[in-house]
Amino acid sequence: MSSINNGASRIPILQGPQNYQFWSMRMQGYLSMITTPGTPLTGWTITTGLTPALPPLVAPEMDTDGNVTNAAEASASHVLRTEEEPRRNFLEQSAIGLLIQAVPDSMLHLIIQGDPTTTWDGLQRLYGVQGPASVYGDFVHAVSWSLPGNMDPAQSIAELESLFTQIEGATARLPKVIRAMILLHTVPQGMETLAQSILANQMQMSQLTWDLVRSAIQAAWSQKMTASASRAGCSNSQWQQNQNPGNQQCQGQGQQQGPFRSQPQQQPQQQQPPNQSAGQKPGNPQTGNPGGDGKKGKRGKRGGKKGKGAANEAATDADTSNSSGVTTVAP
């Protein structure tokens, strides 16, 4: 026998009328996953009560001599009955156990042990019928809906459509063009140009449909993913461009177009050393000249030549004094 594996942590919790529609849809999926070998029935068919009757038991028939004339048929029916009963008991207990995990403590008194059908019908009767306050809450939720900007919008659009279905299930009617406008209002930041483009291309209100807006949003998302993949490919081959500066195959690729267009990146400016101000020449590290005004550098060079000549003359005087034995101190 099998049941749900590792799904208890993801089971939705019923809060009341405000989430019963989504809760019941997800619970139907979970209950359908409860199966057992030997029968096509599931936990959902047991819960809804749409199950066939148990195999009938064939009573033994005896002749005038007291012998059983249908012993084989009676025995086979008994085997089928005894095999089917444990399977259905397992499905019923598993369905009840799942429903217990899907309601808060304040609703546990609504669980009827061993009877998932009556339990499900009771929850539907209490929370499945929406009043004006609940419908208004769903409507406010719908008009404040926002599509995610960092993931595929298909699931969020489907949930919004289910919310509209839930609103109309309470005898409220929303015009189709209002649905389309609300969906157009949910586009994330950065896609405002998409909304403007759709509205500019439609001349009549009847042309603005749910399918049109959904297709445009999905196409814009696909375009964004294509551009992101292109940028990722260029990043992986950046080292090849560094090796060969002439290789510019990725230049210009991956730039986003349409509603997801990104701003161009500015190249950082090369900083100049602090000593290179306006009107100054760069220094020469080989000669030790720190830079500055060119004229001062020339004067410094001439001064250096004069100093070198004076040093040579002093050395000559010193040699002359040493040869005569008299030490002369230069003034």
mmCIF file of C-alpha atoms in Angstrom:
data_model
loop_
_atom_site.group_PDB
_atom_site.id
_atom_site.type_symbol
_atom_site.label_atom_id
_atom_site.label_comp_id
_atom_site.label_asym_id
_atom_site.label_seq_id
_atom_site.Cartn_x
_atom_site.Cartn_y
_atom_site.Cartn_z
ATOM 1 C CA MET A 1 0.000 0.000 0.000
ATOM 2 C CA SER A 2 1.172 3.483 -0.790
ATOM 3 C CA SER A 3 0.273 7.003 0.175
ATOM 4 C CA ILE A 4 1.731 10.493 -0.039
ATOM 5 C CA ASN A 5 5.483 10.525 0.503
ATOM 6 C CA ASN A 6 7.189 13.522 2.075
ATOM 7 C CA GLY A 7 4.247 15.813 1.321
ATOM 8 C CA ALA A 8 3.003 16.652 4.799
ATOM 9 C CA SER A 9 5.112 19.801 5.037
ATOM 10 C CA ARG A 10 3.494 21.214 1.885
ATOM 11 C CA ILE A 11 -0.151 20.469 2.689
ATOM 12 C CA PRO A 12 -2.190 23.724 2.597
ATOM 13 C CA ILE A 13 -4.054 24.846 5.701
ATOM 14 C CA LEU A 14 -7.694 25.897 5.462
ATOM 15 C CA GLN A 15 -8.188 29.403 6.843
ATOM 16 C CA GLY A 16 -11.816 29.992 5.926
ATOM 17 C CA PRO A 17 -13.823 31.268 2.969
ATOM 18 C CA GLN A 18 -10.932 33.489 1.891
ATOM 19 C CA ASN A 19 -8.788 30.550 0.747
ATOM 20 C CA TYR A 20 -11.240 27.668 0.447
ATOM 21 C CA GLN A 21 -11.210 27.718 -3.365
ATOM 22 C CA PHE A 22 -7.434 27.277 -3.658
ATOM 23 C CA TRP A 23 -7.350 24.947 -0.647
ATOM 24 C CA SER A 24 -9.954 22.590 -2.110
ATOM 25 C CA MET A 25 -8.166 22.477 -5.457
ATOM 26 C CA ARG A 26 -4.837 21.562 -3.862
ATOM 27 C CA MET A 27 -6.454 19.074 -1.514
ATOM 28 C CA GLN A 28 -8.070 17.326 -4.447
ATOM 29 C CA GLY A 29 -4.597 16.828 -5.891
ATOM 30 C CA TYR A 30 -3.208 15.463 -2.635
ATOM 31 C CA LEU A 31 -6.147 13.141 -2.073
ATOM 32 C CA SER A 32 -5.819 11.816 -5.621
ATOM 33 C CA MET A 33 -2.253 10.778 -4.804
ATOM 34 C CA ILE A 34 -3.449 8.366 -2.106
ATOM 35 C CA THR A 35 -3.576 4.959 -3.790
ATOM 36 C CA THR A 36 -3.268 1.309 -2.888
ATOM 37 C CA PRO A 37 -2.508 -1.740 -5.034
ATOM 38 C CA GLY A 38 -5.364 -3.898 -6.260
ATOM 39 C CA THR A 39 -7.944 -1.148 -6.798
ATOM 40 C CA PRO A 40 -8.296 1.873 -9.097
ATOM 41 C CA LEU A 41 -9.846 3.900 -6.282
ATOM 42 C CA THR A 42 -7.988 6.823 -4.702
ATOM 43 C CA GLY A 43 -8.384 8.934 -1.619
ATOM 44 C CA TRP A 44 -10.262 11.541 -3.663
ATOM 45 C CA THR A 45 -12.865 9.074 -4.994
ATOM 46 C CA ILE A 46 -13.391 7.815 -1.455
ATOM 47 C CA THR A 47 -13.776 11.400 -0.167
ATOM 48 C CA THR A 48 -16.308 12.417 -2.798
ATOM 49 C CA GLY A 49 -18.345 9.268 -2.217
ATOM 50 C CA LEU A 50 -18.233 8.325 -5.920
ATOM 51 C CA THR A 51 -17.257 4.741 -5.202
ATOM 52 C CA PRO A 52 -18.929 1.577 -6.393
ATOM 53 C CA ALA A 53 -20.483 -0.770 -3.906
ATOM 54 C CA LEU A 54 -18.416 -3.537 -2.395
ATOM 55 C CA PRO A 55 -18.424 -6.852 -4.256
ATOM 56 C CA PRO A 56 -21.575 -8.710 -3.265
ATOM 57 C CA LEU A 57 -21.390 -11.873 -1.269
ATOM 58 C CA VAL A 58 -22.914 -14.891 -2.937
ATOM 59 C CA ALA A 59 -24.884 -16.977 -0.498
ATOM 60 C CA PRO A 60 -24.355 -20.723 -0.658
ATOM 61 C CA GLU A 61 -27.178 -22.705 -2.250
ATOM 62 C CA MET A 62 -27.993 -26.199 -1.114
ATOM 63 C CA ASP A 63 -29.885 -28.967 -2.797
ATOM 64 C CA THR A 64 -32.372 -31.320 -1.242
ATOM 65 C CA ASP A 65 -29.565 -33.565 -0.045
ATOM 66 C CA GLY A 66 -27.868 -30.687 1.835
ATOM 67 C CA ASN A 67 -24.984 -30.280 -0.586
ATOM 68 C CA VAL A 68 -23.741 -26.775 -1.608
ATOM 69 C CA THR A 69 -24.278 -26.349 -5.318
ATOM 70 C CA ASN A 70 -22.386 -23.047 -5.785
ATOM 71 C CA ALA A 71 -19.485 -23.511 -3.422
ATOM 72 C CA ALA A 72 -16.884 -22.126 -5.864
ATOM 73 C CA GLU A 73 -18.910 -18.993 -6.643
ATOM 74 C CA ALA A 74 -19.640 -18.323 -3.011
ATOM 75 C CA SER A 75 -16.009 -18.800 -2.067
ATOM 76 C CA ALA A 76 -14.789 -16.423 -4.818
ATOM 77 C CA SER A 77 -17.201 -13.675 -3.770
ATOM 78 C CA HIS A 78 -16.067 -14.000 -0.186
ATOM 79 C CA VAL A 79 -12.414 -13.631 -1.225
ATOM 80 C CA LEU A 80 -13.147 -10.519 -3.289
ATOM 81 C CA ARG A 81 -15.074 -8.967 -0.435
ATOM 82 C CA THR A 82 -12.421 -9.642 2.177
ATOM 83 C CA GLU A 83 -9.688 -8.237 -0.088
ATOM 84 C CA GLU A 84 -11.563 -5.076 -1.046
ATOM 85 C CA GLU A 85 -12.645 -4.043 2.446
ATOM 86 C CA PRO A 86 -9.097 -3.488 3.828
ATOM 87 C CA ARG A 87 -8.180 -1.445 0.749
ATOM 88 C CA ARG A 88 -11.100 0.909 1.184
ATOM 89 C CA ASN A 89 -10.479 1.178 4.908
ATOM 90 C CA PHE A 90 -6.902 2.198 4.163
ATOM 91 C CA LEU A 91 -8.030 4.876 1.695
ATOM 92 C CA GLU A 92 -10.613 6.231 4.135
ATOM 93 C CA GLN A 93 -8.152 6.428 7.039
ATOM 94 C CA SER A 94 -5.479 8.023 4.848
ATOM 95 C CA ALA A 95 -7.949 10.632 3.575
ATOM 96 C CA ILE A 96 -9.065 11.470 7.114
ATOM 97 C CA GLY A 97 -5.451 11.741 8.239
ATOM 98 C CA LEU A 98 -4.717 14.169 5.410
ATOM 99 C CA LEU A 99 -7.753 16.301 6.218
ATOM 100 C CA ILE A 100 -6.690 16.477 9.873
ATOM 101 C CA GLN A 101 -3.333 17.920 8.793
ATOM 102 C CA ALA A 102 -5.027 20.415 6.455
ATOM 103 C CA VAL A 103 -7.188 22.222 9.031
ATOM 104 C CA PRO A 104 -6.186 24.348 12.052
ATOM 105 C CA ASP A 105 -6.841 23.291 15.628
ATOM 106 C CA SER A 106 -10.005 25.384 15.738
ATOM 107 C CA MET A 107 -11.573 23.207 13.000
ATOM 108 C CA LEU A 108 -10.614 19.762 14.282
ATOM 109 C CA HIS A 109 -14.096 19.277 15.729
ATOM 110 C CA LEU A 110 -15.401 19.257 12.144
ATOM 111 C CA ILE A 111 -13.446 16.084 11.324
ATOM 112 C CA ILE A 112 -15.586 12.939 11.471
ATOM 113 C CA GLN A 113 -13.381 9.936 12.030
ATOM 114 C CA GLY A 114 -13.770 7.218 9.433
ATOM 115 C CA ASP A 115 -16.008 9.302 7.195
ATOM 116 C CA PRO A 116 -14.079 11.587 4.817
ATOM 117 C CA THR A 117 -17.144 12.157 2.633
ATOM 118 C CA THR A 118 -19.229 13.702 5.416
ATOM 119 C CA THR A 119 -16.196 15.697 6.620
ATOM 120 C CA TRP A 120 -15.547 17.150 3.152
ATOM 121 C CA ASP A 121 -19.201 18.045 2.618
ATOM 122 C CA GLY A 122 -19.318 19.809 5.979
ATOM 123 C CA LEU A 123 -16.256 21.926 5.218
ATOM 124 C CA GLN A 124 -17.629 22.834 1.812
ATOM 125 C CA ARG A 125 -20.970 23.839 3.285
ATOM 126 C CA LEU A 126 -19.333 26.092 5.892
ATOM 127 C CA TYR A 127 -16.563 27.727 3.894
ATOM 128 C CA GLY A 128 -17.300 27.056 0.222
ATOM 129 C CA VAL A 129 -20.129 29.585 -0.065
ATOM 130 C CA GLN A 130 -18.888 33.175 -0.192
ATOM 131 C CA GLY A 131 -20.759 36.213 1.024
ATOM 132 C CA PRO A 132 -20.352 39.860 -0.055
ATOM 133 C CA ALA A 133 -17.522 40.494 2.409
ATOM 134 C CA SER A 134 -15.532 37.533 1.128
ATOM 135 C CA VAL A 135 -16.122 38.481 -2.528
ATOM 136 C CA TYR A 136 -15.022 42.045 -1.814
ATOM 137 C CA GLY A 137 -11.852 40.751 -0.179
ATOM 138 C CA ASP A 138 -11.095 38.623 -3.234
ATOM 139 C CA PHE A 139 -11.727 41.577 -5.535
ATOM 140 C CA VAL A 140 -9.334 43.813 -3.566
ATOM 141 C CA HIS A 141 -6.785 41.016 -3.686
ATOM 142 C CA ALA A 142 -7.182 40.772 -7.459
ATOM 143 C CA VAL A 143 -6.819 44.494 -8.226
ATOM 144 C CA SER A 144 -3.698 44.685 -6.012
ATOM 145 C CA TRP A 145 -2.118 41.646 -7.649
ATOM 146 C CA SER A 146 1.478 42.033 -8.845
ATOM 147 C CA LEU A 147 3.371 39.665 -11.101
ATOM 148 C CA PRO A 148 6.877 38.677 -9.954
ATOM 149 C CA GLY A 149 9.694 40.271 -11.874
ATOM 150 C CA ASN A 150 12.274 37.537 -11.238
ATOM 151 C CA MET A 151 10.376 34.369 -12.189
ATOM 152 C CA ASP A 152 8.113 32.946 -14.871
ATOM 153 C CA PRO A 153 4.765 34.790 -14.612
ATOM 154 C CA ALA A 154 2.713 31.822 -15.915
ATOM 155 C CA GLN A 155 1.899 30.409 -12.475
ATOM 156 C CA SER A 156 0.976 33.800 -11.019
ATOM 157 C CA ILE A 157 -1.285 34.550 -13.997
ATOM 158 C CA ALA A 158 -3.015 31.187 -13.547
ATOM 159 C CA GLU A 159 -3.625 31.926 -9.855
ATOM 160 C CA LEU A 160 -5.098 35.312 -10.722
ATOM 161 C CA GLU A 161 -7.400 33.654 -13.246
ATOM 162 C CA SER A 162 -8.503 31.158 -10.585
ATOM 163 C CA LEU A 163 -9.242 34.078 -8.270
ATOM 164 C CA PHE A 164 -11.527 35.581 -10.924
ATOM 165 C CA THR A 165 -13.257 32.209 -11.254
ATOM 166 C CA GLN A 166 -13.756 32.138 -7.499
ATOM 167 C CA ILE A 167 -15.285 35.641 -7.558
ATOM 168 C CA GLU A 168 -17.686 34.706 -10.326
ATOM 169 C CA GLY A 169 -18.595 31.520 -8.477
ATOM 170 C CA ALA A 170 -20.335 33.728 -5.925
ATOM 171 C CA THR A 171 -22.791 34.996 -8.598
ATOM 172 C CA ALA A 172 -20.616 38.069 -9.256
ATOM 173 C CA ARG A 173 -19.797 38.917 -12.864
ATOM 174 C CA LEU A 174 -16.670 40.664 -14.107
ATOM 175 C CA PRO A 175 -16.552 41.885 -17.723
ATOM 176 C CA LYS A 176 -13.762 40.289 -19.749
ATOM 177 C CA VAL A 177 -12.208 43.646 -20.581
ATOM 178 C CA ILE A 178 -11.980 44.452 -16.858
ATOM 179 C CA ARG A 179 -10.131 41.180 -16.322
ATOM 180 C CA ALA A 180 -7.690 42.071 -19.087
ATOM 181 C CA MET A 181 -7.100 45.562 -17.661
ATOM 182 C CA ILE A 182 -6.446 44.171 -14.189
ATOM 183 C CA LEU A 183 -3.935 41.701 -15.654
ATOM 184 C CA LEU A 184 -2.272 44.530 -17.567
ATOM 185 C CA HIS A 185 -2.047 46.479 -14.312
ATOM 186 C CA THR A 186 -0.134 43.627 -12.642
ATOM 187 C CA VAL A 187 3.002 43.919 -14.799
ATOM 188 C CA PRO A 188 6.104 44.404 -12.623
ATOM 189 C CA GLN A 189 8.280 47.464 -12.548
ATOM 190 C CA GLY A 190 10.310 47.814 -15.716
ATOM 191 C CA MET A 191 7.520 46.613 -18.036
ATOM 192 C CA GLU A 192 5.531 49.835 -18.231
ATOM 193 C CA THR A 193 6.439 50.166 -21.909
ATOM 194 C CA LEU A 194 4.722 46.826 -22.546
ATOM 195 C CA ALA A 195 1.416 48.145 -21.210
ATOM 196 C CA GLN A 196 1.747 51.311 -23.268
ATOM 197 C CA SER A 197 2.491 49.303 -26.396
ATOM 198 C CA ILE A 198 -0.545 47.035 -25.955
ATOM 199 C CA LEU A 199 -2.911 49.937 -25.336
ATOM 200 C CA ALA A 200 -1.528 51.922 -28.275
ATOM 201 C CA ASN A 201 -2.095 49.072 -30.735
ATOM 202 C CA GLN A 202 -5.730 48.380 -29.749
ATOM 203 C CA MET A 203 -8.287 50.685 -31.289
ATOM 204 C CA GLN A 204 -11.396 49.131 -29.697
ATOM 205 C CA MET A 205 -12.171 47.905 -26.204
ATOM 206 C CA SER A 206 -13.233 44.509 -27.530
ATOM 207 C CA GLN A 207 -9.705 43.928 -28.839
ATOM 208 C CA LEU A 208 -8.225 44.074 -25.344
ATOM 209 C CA THR A 209 -8.573 40.467 -24.200
ATOM 210 C CA TRP A 210 -7.118 38.296 -21.463
ATOM 211 C CA ASP A 211 -5.335 36.030 -23.940
ATOM 212 C CA LEU A 212 -3.750 39.005 -25.705
ATOM 213 C CA VAL A 213 -2.310 40.475 -22.507
ATOM 214 C CA ARG A 214 -1.166 37.108 -21.180
ATOM 215 C CA SER A 215 0.622 36.246 -24.434
ATOM 216 C CA ALA A 216 2.374 39.629 -24.497
ATOM 217 C CA ILE A 217 3.575 39.259 -20.901
ATOM 218 C CA GLN A 218 4.802 35.730 -21.526
ATOM 219 C CA ALA A 219 6.632 36.819 -24.694
ATOM 220 C CA ALA A 220 8.339 39.649 -22.810
ATOM 221 C CA TRP A 221 9.495 37.192 -20.135
ATOM 222 C CA SER A 222 10.884 34.799 -22.770
ATOM 223 C CA GLN A 223 12.734 37.692 -24.382
ATOM 224 C CA LYS A 224 14.255 38.600 -21.035
ATOM 225 C CA MET A 225 15.431 35.025 -20.462
ATOM 226 C CA THR A 226 17.011 34.904 -23.926
ATOM 227 C CA ALA A 227 18.894 38.131 -23.259
ATOM 228 C CA SER A 228 20.084 36.861 -19.862
ATOM 229 C CA ALA A 229 21.358 33.631 -21.417
ATOM 230 C CA SER A 230 23.238 35.619 -24.045
ATOM 231 C CA ARG A 231 24.899 37.786 -21.397
ATOM 232 C CA ALA A 232 25.891 34.674 -19.461
ATOM 233 C CA GLY A 233 27.539 33.225 -22.574
ATOM 234 C CA CYS A 234 29.500 36.413 -23.094
ATOM 235 C CA SER A 235 30.682 36.376 -19.481
ATOM 236 C CA ASN A 236 31.988 32.821 -19.877
ATOM 237 C CA SER A 237 33.997 33.806 -22.967
ATOM 238 C CA GLN A 238 35.342 37.084 -21.531
ATOM 239 C CA TRP A 239 38.774 35.585 -20.972
ATOM 240 C CA GLN A 240 39.000 34.838 -24.695
ATOM 241 C CA GLN A 241 38.368 38.487 -25.459
ATOM 242 C CA ASN A 242 41.116 39.454 -23.017
ATOM 243 C CA GLN A 243 43.512 37.137 -24.822
ATOM 244 C CA ASN A 244 42.470 38.488 -28.211
ATOM 245 C CA PRO A 245 41.264 42.104 -27.967
ATOM 246 C CA GLY A 246 40.119 41.982 -31.583
ATOM 247 C CA ASN A 247 37.539 39.311 -30.788
ATOM 248 C CA GLN A 248 34.356 41.285 -30.298
ATOM 249 C CA GLN A 249 31.828 38.568 -31.111
ATOM 250 C CA CYS A 250 29.903 39.127 -27.874
ATOM 251 C CA GLN A 251 29.930 42.892 -28.143
ATOM 252 C CA GLY A 252 26.395 44.136 -28.364
ATOM 253 C CA GLN A 253 24.890 40.747 -27.612
ATOM 254 C CA GLY A 254 22.718 40.154 -24.588
ATOM 255 C CA GLN A 255 21.440 43.696 -24.449
ATOM 256 C CA GLN A 256 17.833 43.698 -23.390
ATOM 257 C CA GLN A 257 15.282 45.076 -25.760
ATOM 258 C CA GLY A 258 11.679 46.092 -25.295
ATOM 259 C CA PRO A 259 10.199 46.379 -21.803
ATOM 260 C CA PHE A 260 13.203 44.775 -20.140
ATOM 261 C CA ARG A 261 15.831 47.089 -21.706
ATOM 262 C CA SER A 262 18.690 47.737 -19.321
ATOM 263 C CA GLN A 263 20.765 50.880 -18.988
ATOM 264 C CA PRO A 264 24.207 50.858 -20.689
ATOM 265 C CA GLN A 265 27.146 50.553 -18.364
ATOM 266 C CA GLN A 266 29.557 53.490 -18.240
ATOM 267 C CA GLN A 267 33.246 52.820 -18.569
ATOM 268 C CA PRO A 268 35.180 53.906 -15.474
ATOM 269 C CA GLN A 269 37.436 56.910 -16.042
ATOM 270 C CA GLN A 270 41.136 56.459 -15.521
ATOM 271 C CA GLN A 271 42.313 58.360 -12.481
ATOM 272 C CA GLN A 272 45.312 60.626 -12.804
ATOM 273 C CA PRO A 273 48.016 60.833 -10.168
ATOM 274 C CA PRO A 274 47.457 63.717 -7.750
ATOM 275 C CA ASN A 275 50.714 65.504 -8.737
ATOM 276 C CA GLN A 276 49.650 65.829 -12.388
ATOM 277 C CA SER A 277 47.535 68.940 -12.222
ATOM 278 C CA ALA A 278 46.753 71.314 -15.045
ATOM 279 C CA GLY A 279 49.821 72.915 -16.545
ATOM 280 C CA GLN A 280 52.287 70.387 -15.073
ATOM 281 C CA LYS A 281 54.326 67.788 -16.880
ATOM 282 C CA PRO A 282 54.659 64.241 -15.643
ATOM 283 C CA GLY A 283 57.763 63.344 -13.714
ATOM 284 C CA ASN A 284 60.557 61.134 -14.981
ATOM 285 C CA PRO A 285 61.130 58.232 -12.585
ATOM 286 C CA GLN A 286 64.489 57.368 -14.183
ATOM 287 C CA THR A 287 66.054 60.795 -13.615
ATOM 288 C CA GLY A 288 64.345 61.378 -10.283
ATOM 289 C CA ASN A 289 62.591 64.465 -11.556
ATOM 290 C CA PRO A 290 59.246 64.599 -9.621
ATOM 291 C CA GLY A 291 57.666 66.710 -12.334
ATOM 292 C CA GLY A 292 56.381 70.219 -12.175
ATOM 293 C CA ASP A 293 57.160 73.264 -14.278
ATOM 294 C CA GLY A 294 59.488 72.560 -17.201
ATOM 295 C CA LYS A 295 61.509 75.753 -16.763
ATOM 296 C CA LYS A 296 62.324 74.898 -13.188
ATOM 297 C CA GLY A 297 63.544 71.553 -14.308
ATOM 298 C CA LYS A 298 65.917 73.132 -16.837
ATOM 299 C CA ARG A 299 67.282 75.571 -14.278
ATOM 300 C CA GLY A 300 67.785 72.686 -11.906
ATOM 301 C CA LYS A 301 69.752 70.832 -14.566
ATOM 302 C CA ARG A 302 72.033 73.839 -15.265
ATOM 303 C CA GLY A 303 72.494 74.306 -11.567
ATOM 304 C CA GLY A 304 73.520 70.691 -11.329
ATOM 305 C CA LYS A 305 76.230 71.204 -13.989
ATOM 306 C CA LYS A 306 77.636 74.228 -12.114
ATOM 307 C CA GLY A 307 77.709 72.263 -8.900
ATOM 308 C CA LYS A 308 79.573 69.432 -10.632
ATOM 309 C CA GLY A 309 82.220 71.864 -11.974
ATOM 310 C CA ALA A 310 82.817 73.363 -8.553
ATOM 311 C CA ALA A 311 83.251 69.913 -7.058
ATOM 312 C CA ASN A 312 85.923 69.062 -9.650
ATOM 313 C CA GLU A 313 87.860 72.268 -8.917
ATOM 314 C CA ALA A 314 87.785 71.531 -5.184
ATOM 315 C CA ALA A 315 89.161 68.041 -5.805
ATOM 316 C CA THR A 316 92.034 69.501 -7.896
ATOM 317 C CA ASP A 317 92.976 71.953 -5.122
ATOM 318 C CA ALA A 318 92.962 69.119 -2.623
ATOM 319 C CA ASP A 319 95.392 67.085 -4.722
ATOM 320 C CA THR A 320 97.725 70.063 -5.057
ATOM 321 C CA SER A 321 97.721 70.664 -1.319
ATOM 322 C CA ASN A 322 98.467 67.033 -0.545
ATOM 323 C CA SER A 323 101.421 67.015 -2.915
ATOM 324 C CA SER A 324 103.023 69.985 -1.151
ATOM 325 C CA GLY A 325 102.290 68.659 2.321
ATOM 326 C CA VAL A 326 100.119 71.618 3.224
ATOM 327 C CA THR A 327 96.450 71.194 3.816
ATOM 328 C CA THR A 328 94.382 73.989 2.401
ATOM 329 C CA VAL A 329 90.846 74.484 3.570
ATOM 330 C CA ALA A 330 88.625 75.990 0.928
ATOM 331 C CA PRO A 331 86.590 78.933 2.078
#
